[in-house]
Short mmCIF file of N, CA, C and O in Angstrom, two decimals:
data_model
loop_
_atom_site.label_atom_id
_atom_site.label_comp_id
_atom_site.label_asym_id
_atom_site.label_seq_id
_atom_site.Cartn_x
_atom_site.Cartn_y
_atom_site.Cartn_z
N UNK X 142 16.38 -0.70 72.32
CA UNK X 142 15.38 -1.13 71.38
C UNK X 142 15.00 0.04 70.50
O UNK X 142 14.93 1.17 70.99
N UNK X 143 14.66 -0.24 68.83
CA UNK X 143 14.44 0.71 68.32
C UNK X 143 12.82 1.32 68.37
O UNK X 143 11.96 0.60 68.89
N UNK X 144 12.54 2.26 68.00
CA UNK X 144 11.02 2.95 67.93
C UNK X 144 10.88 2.89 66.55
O UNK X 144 11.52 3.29 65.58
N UNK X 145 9.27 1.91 66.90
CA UNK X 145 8.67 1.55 65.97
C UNK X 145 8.39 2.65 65.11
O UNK X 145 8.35 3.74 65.68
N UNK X 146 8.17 2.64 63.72
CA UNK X 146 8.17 3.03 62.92
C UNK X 146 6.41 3.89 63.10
O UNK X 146 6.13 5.09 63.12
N UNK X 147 5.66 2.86 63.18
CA UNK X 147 4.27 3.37 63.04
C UNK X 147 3.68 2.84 64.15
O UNK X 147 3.79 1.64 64.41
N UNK X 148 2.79 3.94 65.14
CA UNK X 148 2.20 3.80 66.01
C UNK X 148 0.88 3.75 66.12
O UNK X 148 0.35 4.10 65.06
N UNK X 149 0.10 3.45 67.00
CA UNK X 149 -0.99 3.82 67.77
C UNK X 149 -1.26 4.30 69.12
O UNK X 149 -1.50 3.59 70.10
N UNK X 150 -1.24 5.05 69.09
CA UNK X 150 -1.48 6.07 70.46
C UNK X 150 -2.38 6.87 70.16
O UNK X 150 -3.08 6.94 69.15
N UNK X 151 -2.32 7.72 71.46
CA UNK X 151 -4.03 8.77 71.92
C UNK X 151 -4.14 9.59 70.39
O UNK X 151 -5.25 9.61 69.84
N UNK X 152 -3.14 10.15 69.83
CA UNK X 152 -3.11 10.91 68.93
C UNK X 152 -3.45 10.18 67.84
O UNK X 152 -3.53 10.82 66.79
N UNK X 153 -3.68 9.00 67.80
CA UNK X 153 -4.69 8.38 66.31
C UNK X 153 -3.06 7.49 65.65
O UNK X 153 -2.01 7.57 66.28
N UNK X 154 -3.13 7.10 64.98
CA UNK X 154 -1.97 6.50 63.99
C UNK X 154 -0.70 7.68 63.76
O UNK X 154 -0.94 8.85 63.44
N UNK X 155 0.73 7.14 63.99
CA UNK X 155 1.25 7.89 63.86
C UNK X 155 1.92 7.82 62.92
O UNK X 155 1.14 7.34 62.10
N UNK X 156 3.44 8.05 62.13
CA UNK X 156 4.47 7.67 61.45
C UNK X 156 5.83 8.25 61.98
O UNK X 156 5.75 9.17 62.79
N UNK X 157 6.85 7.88 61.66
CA UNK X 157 8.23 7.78 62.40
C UNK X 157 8.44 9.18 61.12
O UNK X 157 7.74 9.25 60.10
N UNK X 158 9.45 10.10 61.46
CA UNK X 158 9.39 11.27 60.66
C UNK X 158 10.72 10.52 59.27
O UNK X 158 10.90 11.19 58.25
N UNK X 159 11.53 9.11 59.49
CA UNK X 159 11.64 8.99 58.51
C UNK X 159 11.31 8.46 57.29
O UNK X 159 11.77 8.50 56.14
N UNK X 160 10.15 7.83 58.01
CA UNK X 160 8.91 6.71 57.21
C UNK X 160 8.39 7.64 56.36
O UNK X 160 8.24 7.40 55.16
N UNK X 161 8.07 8.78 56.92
CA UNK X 161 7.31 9.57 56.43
C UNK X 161 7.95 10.38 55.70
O UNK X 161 7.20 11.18 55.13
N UNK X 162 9.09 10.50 55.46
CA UNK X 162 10.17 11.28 54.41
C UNK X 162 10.30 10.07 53.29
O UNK X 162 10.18 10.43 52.12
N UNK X 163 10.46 9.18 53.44
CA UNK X 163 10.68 8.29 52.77
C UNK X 163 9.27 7.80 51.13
O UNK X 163 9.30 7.62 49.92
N UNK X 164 8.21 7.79 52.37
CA UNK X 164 6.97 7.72 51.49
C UNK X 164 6.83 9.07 50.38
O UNK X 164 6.59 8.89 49.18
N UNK X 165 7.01 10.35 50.97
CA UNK X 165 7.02 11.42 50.10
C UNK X 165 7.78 11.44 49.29
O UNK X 165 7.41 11.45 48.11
N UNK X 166 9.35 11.47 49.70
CA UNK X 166 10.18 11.58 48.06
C UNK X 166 9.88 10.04 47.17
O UNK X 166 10.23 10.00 45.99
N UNK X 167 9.35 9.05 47.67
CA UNK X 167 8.86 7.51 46.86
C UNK X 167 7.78 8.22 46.06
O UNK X 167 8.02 8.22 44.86
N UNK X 168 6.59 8.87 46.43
CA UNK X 168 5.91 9.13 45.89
C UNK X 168 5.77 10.37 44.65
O UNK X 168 5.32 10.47 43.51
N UNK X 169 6.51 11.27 45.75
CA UNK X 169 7.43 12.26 44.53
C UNK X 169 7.87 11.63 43.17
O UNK X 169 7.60 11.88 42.00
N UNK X 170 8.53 10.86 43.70
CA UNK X 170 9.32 9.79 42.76
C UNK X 170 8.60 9.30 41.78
O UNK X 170 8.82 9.59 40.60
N UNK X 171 7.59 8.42 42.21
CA UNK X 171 6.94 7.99 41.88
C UNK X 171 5.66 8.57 40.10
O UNK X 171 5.31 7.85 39.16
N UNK X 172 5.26 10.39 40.45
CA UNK X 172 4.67 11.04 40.28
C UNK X 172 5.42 11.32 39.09
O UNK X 172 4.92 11.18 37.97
N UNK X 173 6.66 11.74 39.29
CA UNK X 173 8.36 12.28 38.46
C UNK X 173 8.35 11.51 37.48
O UNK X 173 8.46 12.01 36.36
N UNK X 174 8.24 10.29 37.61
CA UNK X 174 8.15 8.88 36.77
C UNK X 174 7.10 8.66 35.84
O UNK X 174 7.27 8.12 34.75
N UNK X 175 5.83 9.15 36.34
CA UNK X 175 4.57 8.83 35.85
C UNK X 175 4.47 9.53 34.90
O UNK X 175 4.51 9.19 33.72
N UNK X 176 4.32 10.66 35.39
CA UNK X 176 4.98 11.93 33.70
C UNK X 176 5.37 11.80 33.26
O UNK X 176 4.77 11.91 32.19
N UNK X 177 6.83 11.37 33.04
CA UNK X 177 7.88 11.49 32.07
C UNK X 177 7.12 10.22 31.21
O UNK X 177 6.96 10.52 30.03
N UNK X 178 6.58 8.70 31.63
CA UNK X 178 5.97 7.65 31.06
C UNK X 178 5.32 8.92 30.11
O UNK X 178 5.67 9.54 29.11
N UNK X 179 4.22 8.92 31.00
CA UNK X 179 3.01 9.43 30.36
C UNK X 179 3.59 10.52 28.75
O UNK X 179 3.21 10.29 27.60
N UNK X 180 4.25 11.30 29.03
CA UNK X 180 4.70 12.31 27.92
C UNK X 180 5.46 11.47 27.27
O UNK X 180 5.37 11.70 26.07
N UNK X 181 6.14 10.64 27.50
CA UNK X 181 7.09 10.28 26.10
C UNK X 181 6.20 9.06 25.48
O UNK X 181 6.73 8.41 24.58
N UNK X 182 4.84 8.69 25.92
CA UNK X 182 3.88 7.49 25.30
C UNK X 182 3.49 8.28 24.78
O UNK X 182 3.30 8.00 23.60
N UNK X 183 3.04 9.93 25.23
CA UNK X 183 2.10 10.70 23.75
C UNK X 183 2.74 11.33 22.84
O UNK X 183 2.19 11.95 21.93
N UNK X 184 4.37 11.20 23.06
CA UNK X 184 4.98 11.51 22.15
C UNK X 184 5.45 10.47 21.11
O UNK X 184 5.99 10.69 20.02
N UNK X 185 5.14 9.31 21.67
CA UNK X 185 5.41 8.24 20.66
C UNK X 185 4.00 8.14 20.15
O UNK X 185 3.83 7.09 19.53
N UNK X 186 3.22 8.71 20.21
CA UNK X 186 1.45 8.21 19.91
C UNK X 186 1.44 9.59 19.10
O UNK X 186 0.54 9.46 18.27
N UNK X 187 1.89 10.56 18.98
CA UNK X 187 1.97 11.37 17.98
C UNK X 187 2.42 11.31 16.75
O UNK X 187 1.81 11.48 15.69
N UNK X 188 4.10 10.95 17.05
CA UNK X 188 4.85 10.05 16.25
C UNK X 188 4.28 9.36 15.37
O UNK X 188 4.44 9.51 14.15
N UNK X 189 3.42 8.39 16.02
CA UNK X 189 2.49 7.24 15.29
C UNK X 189 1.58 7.86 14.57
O UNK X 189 1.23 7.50 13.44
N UNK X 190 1.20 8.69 15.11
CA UNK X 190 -0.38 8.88 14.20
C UNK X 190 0.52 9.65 12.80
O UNK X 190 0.22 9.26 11.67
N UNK X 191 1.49 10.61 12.94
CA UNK X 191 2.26 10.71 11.99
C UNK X 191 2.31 10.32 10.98
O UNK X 191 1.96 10.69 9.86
N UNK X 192 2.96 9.26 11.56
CA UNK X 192 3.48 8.27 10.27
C UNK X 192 2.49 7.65 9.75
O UNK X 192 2.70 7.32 8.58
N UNK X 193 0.98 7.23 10.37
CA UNK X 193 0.14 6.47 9.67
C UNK X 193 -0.62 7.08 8.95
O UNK X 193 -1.46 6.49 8.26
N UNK X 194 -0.44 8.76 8.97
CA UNK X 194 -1.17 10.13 7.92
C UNK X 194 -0.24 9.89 6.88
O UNK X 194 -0.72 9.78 5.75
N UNK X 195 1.13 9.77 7.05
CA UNK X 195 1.66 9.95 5.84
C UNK X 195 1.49 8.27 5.29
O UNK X 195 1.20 8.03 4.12
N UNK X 196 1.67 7.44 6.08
CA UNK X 196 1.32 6.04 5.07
C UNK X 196 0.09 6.46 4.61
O UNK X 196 0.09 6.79 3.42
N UNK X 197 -0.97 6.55 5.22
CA UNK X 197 -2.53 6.87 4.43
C UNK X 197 -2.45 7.65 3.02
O UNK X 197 -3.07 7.33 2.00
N UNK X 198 -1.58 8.68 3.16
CA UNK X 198 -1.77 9.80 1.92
C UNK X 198 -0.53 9.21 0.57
O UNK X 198 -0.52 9.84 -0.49
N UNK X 199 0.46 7.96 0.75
CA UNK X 199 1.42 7.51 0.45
C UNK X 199 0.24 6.38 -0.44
O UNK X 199 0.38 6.35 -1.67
N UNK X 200 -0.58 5.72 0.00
CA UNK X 200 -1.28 4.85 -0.08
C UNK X 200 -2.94 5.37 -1.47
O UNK X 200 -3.60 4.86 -2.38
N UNK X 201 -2.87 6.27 -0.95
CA UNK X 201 -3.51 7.29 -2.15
C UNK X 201 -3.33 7.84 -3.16
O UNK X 201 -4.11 8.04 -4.08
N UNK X 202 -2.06 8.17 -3.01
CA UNK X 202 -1.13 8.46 -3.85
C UNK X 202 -1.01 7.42 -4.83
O UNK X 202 -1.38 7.57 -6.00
N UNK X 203 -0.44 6.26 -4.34
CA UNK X 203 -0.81 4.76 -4.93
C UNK X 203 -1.71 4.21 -5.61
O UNK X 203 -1.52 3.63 -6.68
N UNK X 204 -2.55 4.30 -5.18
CA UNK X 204 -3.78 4.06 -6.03
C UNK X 204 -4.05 4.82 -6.66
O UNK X 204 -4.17 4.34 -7.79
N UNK X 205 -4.33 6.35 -6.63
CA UNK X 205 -4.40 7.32 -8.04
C UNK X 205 -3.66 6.64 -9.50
O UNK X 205 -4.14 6.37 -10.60
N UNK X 206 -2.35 6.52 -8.96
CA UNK X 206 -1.46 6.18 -9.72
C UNK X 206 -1.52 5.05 -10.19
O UNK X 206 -1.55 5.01 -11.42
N UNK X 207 -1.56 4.14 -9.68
CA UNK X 207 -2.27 2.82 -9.96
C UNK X 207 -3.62 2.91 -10.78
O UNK X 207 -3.72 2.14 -11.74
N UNK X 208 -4.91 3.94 -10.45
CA UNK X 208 -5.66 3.64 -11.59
C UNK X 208 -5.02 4.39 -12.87
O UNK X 208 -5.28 3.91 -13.97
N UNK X 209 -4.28 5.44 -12.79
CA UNK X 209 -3.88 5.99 -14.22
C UNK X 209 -2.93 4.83 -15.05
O UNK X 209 -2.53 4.95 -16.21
N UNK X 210 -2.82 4.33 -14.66
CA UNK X 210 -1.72 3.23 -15.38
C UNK X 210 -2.29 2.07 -15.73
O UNK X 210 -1.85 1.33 -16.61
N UNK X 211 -3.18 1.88 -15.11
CA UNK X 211 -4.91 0.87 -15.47
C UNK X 211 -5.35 1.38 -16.28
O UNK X 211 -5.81 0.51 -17.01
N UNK X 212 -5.57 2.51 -16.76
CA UNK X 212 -6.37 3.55 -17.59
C UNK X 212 -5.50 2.87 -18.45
O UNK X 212 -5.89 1.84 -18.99
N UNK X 213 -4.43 3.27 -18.64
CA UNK X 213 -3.19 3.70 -19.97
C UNK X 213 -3.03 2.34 -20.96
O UNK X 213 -2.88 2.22 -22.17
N UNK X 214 -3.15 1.40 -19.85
CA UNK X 214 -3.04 -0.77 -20.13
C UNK X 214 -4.06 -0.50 -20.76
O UNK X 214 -4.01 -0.71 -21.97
N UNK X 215 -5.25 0.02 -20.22
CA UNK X 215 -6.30 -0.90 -21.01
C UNK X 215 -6.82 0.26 -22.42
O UNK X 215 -7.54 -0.09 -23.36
N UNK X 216 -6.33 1.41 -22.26
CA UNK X 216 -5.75 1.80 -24.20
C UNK X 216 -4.89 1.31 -24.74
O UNK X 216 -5.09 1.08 -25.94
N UNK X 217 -3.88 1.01 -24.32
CA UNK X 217 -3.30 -0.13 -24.86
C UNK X 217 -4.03 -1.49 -25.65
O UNK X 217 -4.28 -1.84 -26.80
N UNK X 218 -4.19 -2.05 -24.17
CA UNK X 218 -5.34 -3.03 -25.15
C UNK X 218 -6.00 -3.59 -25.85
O UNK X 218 -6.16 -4.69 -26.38
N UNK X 219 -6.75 -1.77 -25.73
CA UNK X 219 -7.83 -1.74 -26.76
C UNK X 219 -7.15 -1.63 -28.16
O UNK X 219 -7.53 -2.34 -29.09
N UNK X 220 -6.23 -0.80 -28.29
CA UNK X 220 -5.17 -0.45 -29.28
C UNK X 220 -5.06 -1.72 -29.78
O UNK X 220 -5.43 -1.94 -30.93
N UNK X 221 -4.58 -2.66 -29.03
CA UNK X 221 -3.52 -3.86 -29.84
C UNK X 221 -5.03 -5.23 -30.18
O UNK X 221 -4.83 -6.17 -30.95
N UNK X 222 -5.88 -5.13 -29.73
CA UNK X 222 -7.37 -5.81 -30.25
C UNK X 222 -7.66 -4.99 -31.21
O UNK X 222 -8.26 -5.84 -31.86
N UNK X 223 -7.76 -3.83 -32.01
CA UNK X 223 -7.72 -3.00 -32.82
C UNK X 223 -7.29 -3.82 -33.87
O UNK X 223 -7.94 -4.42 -34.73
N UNK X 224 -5.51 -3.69 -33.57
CA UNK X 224 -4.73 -3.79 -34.72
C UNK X 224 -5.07 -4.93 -34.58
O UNK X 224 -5.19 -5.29 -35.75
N UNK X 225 -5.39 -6.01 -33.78
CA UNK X 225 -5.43 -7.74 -34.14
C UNK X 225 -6.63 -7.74 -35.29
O UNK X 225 -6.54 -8.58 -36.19
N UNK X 226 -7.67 -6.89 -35.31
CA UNK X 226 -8.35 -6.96 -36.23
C UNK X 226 -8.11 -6.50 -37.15
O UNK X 226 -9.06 -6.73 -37.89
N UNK X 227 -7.40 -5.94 -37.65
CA UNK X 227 -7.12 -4.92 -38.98
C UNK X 227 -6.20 -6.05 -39.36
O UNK X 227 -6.48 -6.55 -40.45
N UNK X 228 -5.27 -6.52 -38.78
CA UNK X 228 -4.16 -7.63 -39.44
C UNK X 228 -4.81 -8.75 -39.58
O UNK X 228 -4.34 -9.40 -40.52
N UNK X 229 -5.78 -9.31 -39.01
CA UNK X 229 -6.63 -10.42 -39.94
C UNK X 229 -7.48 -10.31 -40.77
O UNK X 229 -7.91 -11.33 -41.31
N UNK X 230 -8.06 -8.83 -41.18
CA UNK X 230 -8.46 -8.33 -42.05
C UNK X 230 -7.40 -8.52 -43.20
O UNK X 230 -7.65 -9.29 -44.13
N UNK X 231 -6.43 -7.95 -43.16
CA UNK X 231 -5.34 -7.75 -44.23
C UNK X 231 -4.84 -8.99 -44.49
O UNK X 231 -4.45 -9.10 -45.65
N UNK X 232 -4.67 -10.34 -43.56
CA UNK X 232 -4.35 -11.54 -43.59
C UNK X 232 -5.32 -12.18 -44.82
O UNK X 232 -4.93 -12.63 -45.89
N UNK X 233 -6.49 -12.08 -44.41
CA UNK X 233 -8.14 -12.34 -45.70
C UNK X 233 -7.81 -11.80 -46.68
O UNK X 233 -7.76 -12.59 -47.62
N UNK X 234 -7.54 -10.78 -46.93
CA UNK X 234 -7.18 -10.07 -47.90
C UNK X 234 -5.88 -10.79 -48.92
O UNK X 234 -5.84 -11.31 -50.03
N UNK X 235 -4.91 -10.47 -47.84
CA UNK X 235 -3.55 -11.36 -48.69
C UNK X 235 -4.31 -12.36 -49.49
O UNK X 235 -4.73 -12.27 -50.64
N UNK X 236 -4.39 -13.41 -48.55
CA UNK X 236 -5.00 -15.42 -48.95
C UNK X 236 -5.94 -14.72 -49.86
O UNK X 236 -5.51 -15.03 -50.97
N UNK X 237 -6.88 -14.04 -50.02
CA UNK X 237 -7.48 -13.97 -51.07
C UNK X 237 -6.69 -13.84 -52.69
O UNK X 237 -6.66 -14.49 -53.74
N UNK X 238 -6.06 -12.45 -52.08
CA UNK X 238 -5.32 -12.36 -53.42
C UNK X 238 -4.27 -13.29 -54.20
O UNK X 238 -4.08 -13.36 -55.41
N UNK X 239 -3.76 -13.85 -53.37
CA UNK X 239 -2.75 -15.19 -53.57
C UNK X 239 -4.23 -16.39 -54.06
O UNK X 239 -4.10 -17.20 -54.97
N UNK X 240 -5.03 -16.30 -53.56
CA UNK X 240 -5.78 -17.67 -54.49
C UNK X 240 -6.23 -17.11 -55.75
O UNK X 240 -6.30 -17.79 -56.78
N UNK X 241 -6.55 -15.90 -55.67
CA UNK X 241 -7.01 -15.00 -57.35
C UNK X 241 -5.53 -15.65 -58.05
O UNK X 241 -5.56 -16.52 -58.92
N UNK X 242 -4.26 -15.03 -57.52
CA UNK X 242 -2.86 -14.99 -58.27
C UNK X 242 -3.13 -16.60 -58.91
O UNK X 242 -2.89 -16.87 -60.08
N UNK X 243 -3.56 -17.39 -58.12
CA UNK X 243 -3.35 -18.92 -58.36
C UNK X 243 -4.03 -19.24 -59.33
O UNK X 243 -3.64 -20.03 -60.18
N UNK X 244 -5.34 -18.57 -59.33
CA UNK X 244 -6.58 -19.04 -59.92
C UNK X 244 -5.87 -18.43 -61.55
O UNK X 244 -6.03 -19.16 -62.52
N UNK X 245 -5.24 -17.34 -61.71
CA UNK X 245 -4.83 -16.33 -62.77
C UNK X 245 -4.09 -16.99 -63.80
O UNK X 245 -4.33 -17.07 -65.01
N UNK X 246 -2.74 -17.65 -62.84
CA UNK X 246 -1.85 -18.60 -63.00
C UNK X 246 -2.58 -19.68 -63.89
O UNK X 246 -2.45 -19.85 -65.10
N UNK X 247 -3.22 -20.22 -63.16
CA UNK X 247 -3.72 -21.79 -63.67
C UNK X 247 -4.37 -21.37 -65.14
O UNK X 247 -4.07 -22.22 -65.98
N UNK X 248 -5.05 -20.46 -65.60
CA UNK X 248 -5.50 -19.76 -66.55
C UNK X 248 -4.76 -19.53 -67.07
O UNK X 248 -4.55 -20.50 -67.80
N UNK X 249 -3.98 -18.70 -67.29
CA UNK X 249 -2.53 -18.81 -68.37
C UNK X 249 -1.86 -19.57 -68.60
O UNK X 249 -1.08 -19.57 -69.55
N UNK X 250 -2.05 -20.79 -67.44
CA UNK X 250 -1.28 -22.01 -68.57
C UNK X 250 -2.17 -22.88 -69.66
O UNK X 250 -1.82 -23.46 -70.69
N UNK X 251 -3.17 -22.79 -69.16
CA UNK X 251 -4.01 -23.38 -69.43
C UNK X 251 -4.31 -22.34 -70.71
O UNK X 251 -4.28 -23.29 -71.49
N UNK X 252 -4.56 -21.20 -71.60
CA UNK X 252 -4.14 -20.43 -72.55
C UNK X 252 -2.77 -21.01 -73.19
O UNK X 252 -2.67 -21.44 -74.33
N UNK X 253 -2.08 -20.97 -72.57
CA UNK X 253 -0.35 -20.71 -73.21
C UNK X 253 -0.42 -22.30 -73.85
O UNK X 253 -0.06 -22.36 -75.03
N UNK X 254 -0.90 -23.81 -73.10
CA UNK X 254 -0.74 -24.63 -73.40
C UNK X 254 -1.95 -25.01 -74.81
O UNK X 254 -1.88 -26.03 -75.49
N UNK X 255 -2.72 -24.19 -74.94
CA UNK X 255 -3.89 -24.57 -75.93
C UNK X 255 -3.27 -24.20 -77.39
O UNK X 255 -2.69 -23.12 -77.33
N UNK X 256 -3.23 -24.83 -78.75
CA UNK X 256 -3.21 -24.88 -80.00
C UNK X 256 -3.15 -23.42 -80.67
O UNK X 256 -3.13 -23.30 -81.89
#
């Protein structure tokens, strides 16, 4: 018959010396494992924060740029509401002078045709 692994006797709880080799390098193991997790999650959490400094400053960048080009549209804009007024100015102007030309016209025939 084999011997039990874990006892109770006078000496309090015991363990079999390979139970007890077994639990240590498991736990060793175990420990070996936990680290390596642990360090390569704060190396991916470094990683991360990384990349979300450079998206942040990528993103700023963006928008600077984005308002200068908002700026630039709306001189533009203003520019081409400018000229919309100056060319319907000059439009009034034309039609005016073309109804004078007409009005001028109708007068010289109205001369040329008289006695």
């Amino acid at each position: 018959m084999a011997k039990p692994m874990i006892e109770n006797n006078e000496r309090g709880i015991t363990i079999n010396k390979a139970l007890a080799w077994t639990m240590l390098v498991s736990v060793t193991g175990l420990i070996w494992w936990g680290g390596g997790t642990l360090a390569s999650l704060q190396s991916a959490a470094d990683r991360l924060t990384s990349a979300l400094t450079e998206t942040r400053e990528m993103i700023v960048t963006e928008r600077a740029s984005s308002a200068q080009l908002e700026a630039r549209v709306r001189v533009l804009e203003n520019s081409a509401t400018r000229q919309d007024v100056r060319f319907d100015a000059l439009s009034l102007s034309i039609n005016e002078l073309k109804q004078q030309a007409r009005e001028t016209n109708t007068l010289l025939r109205e001369l040329a045709q008289r006695p």
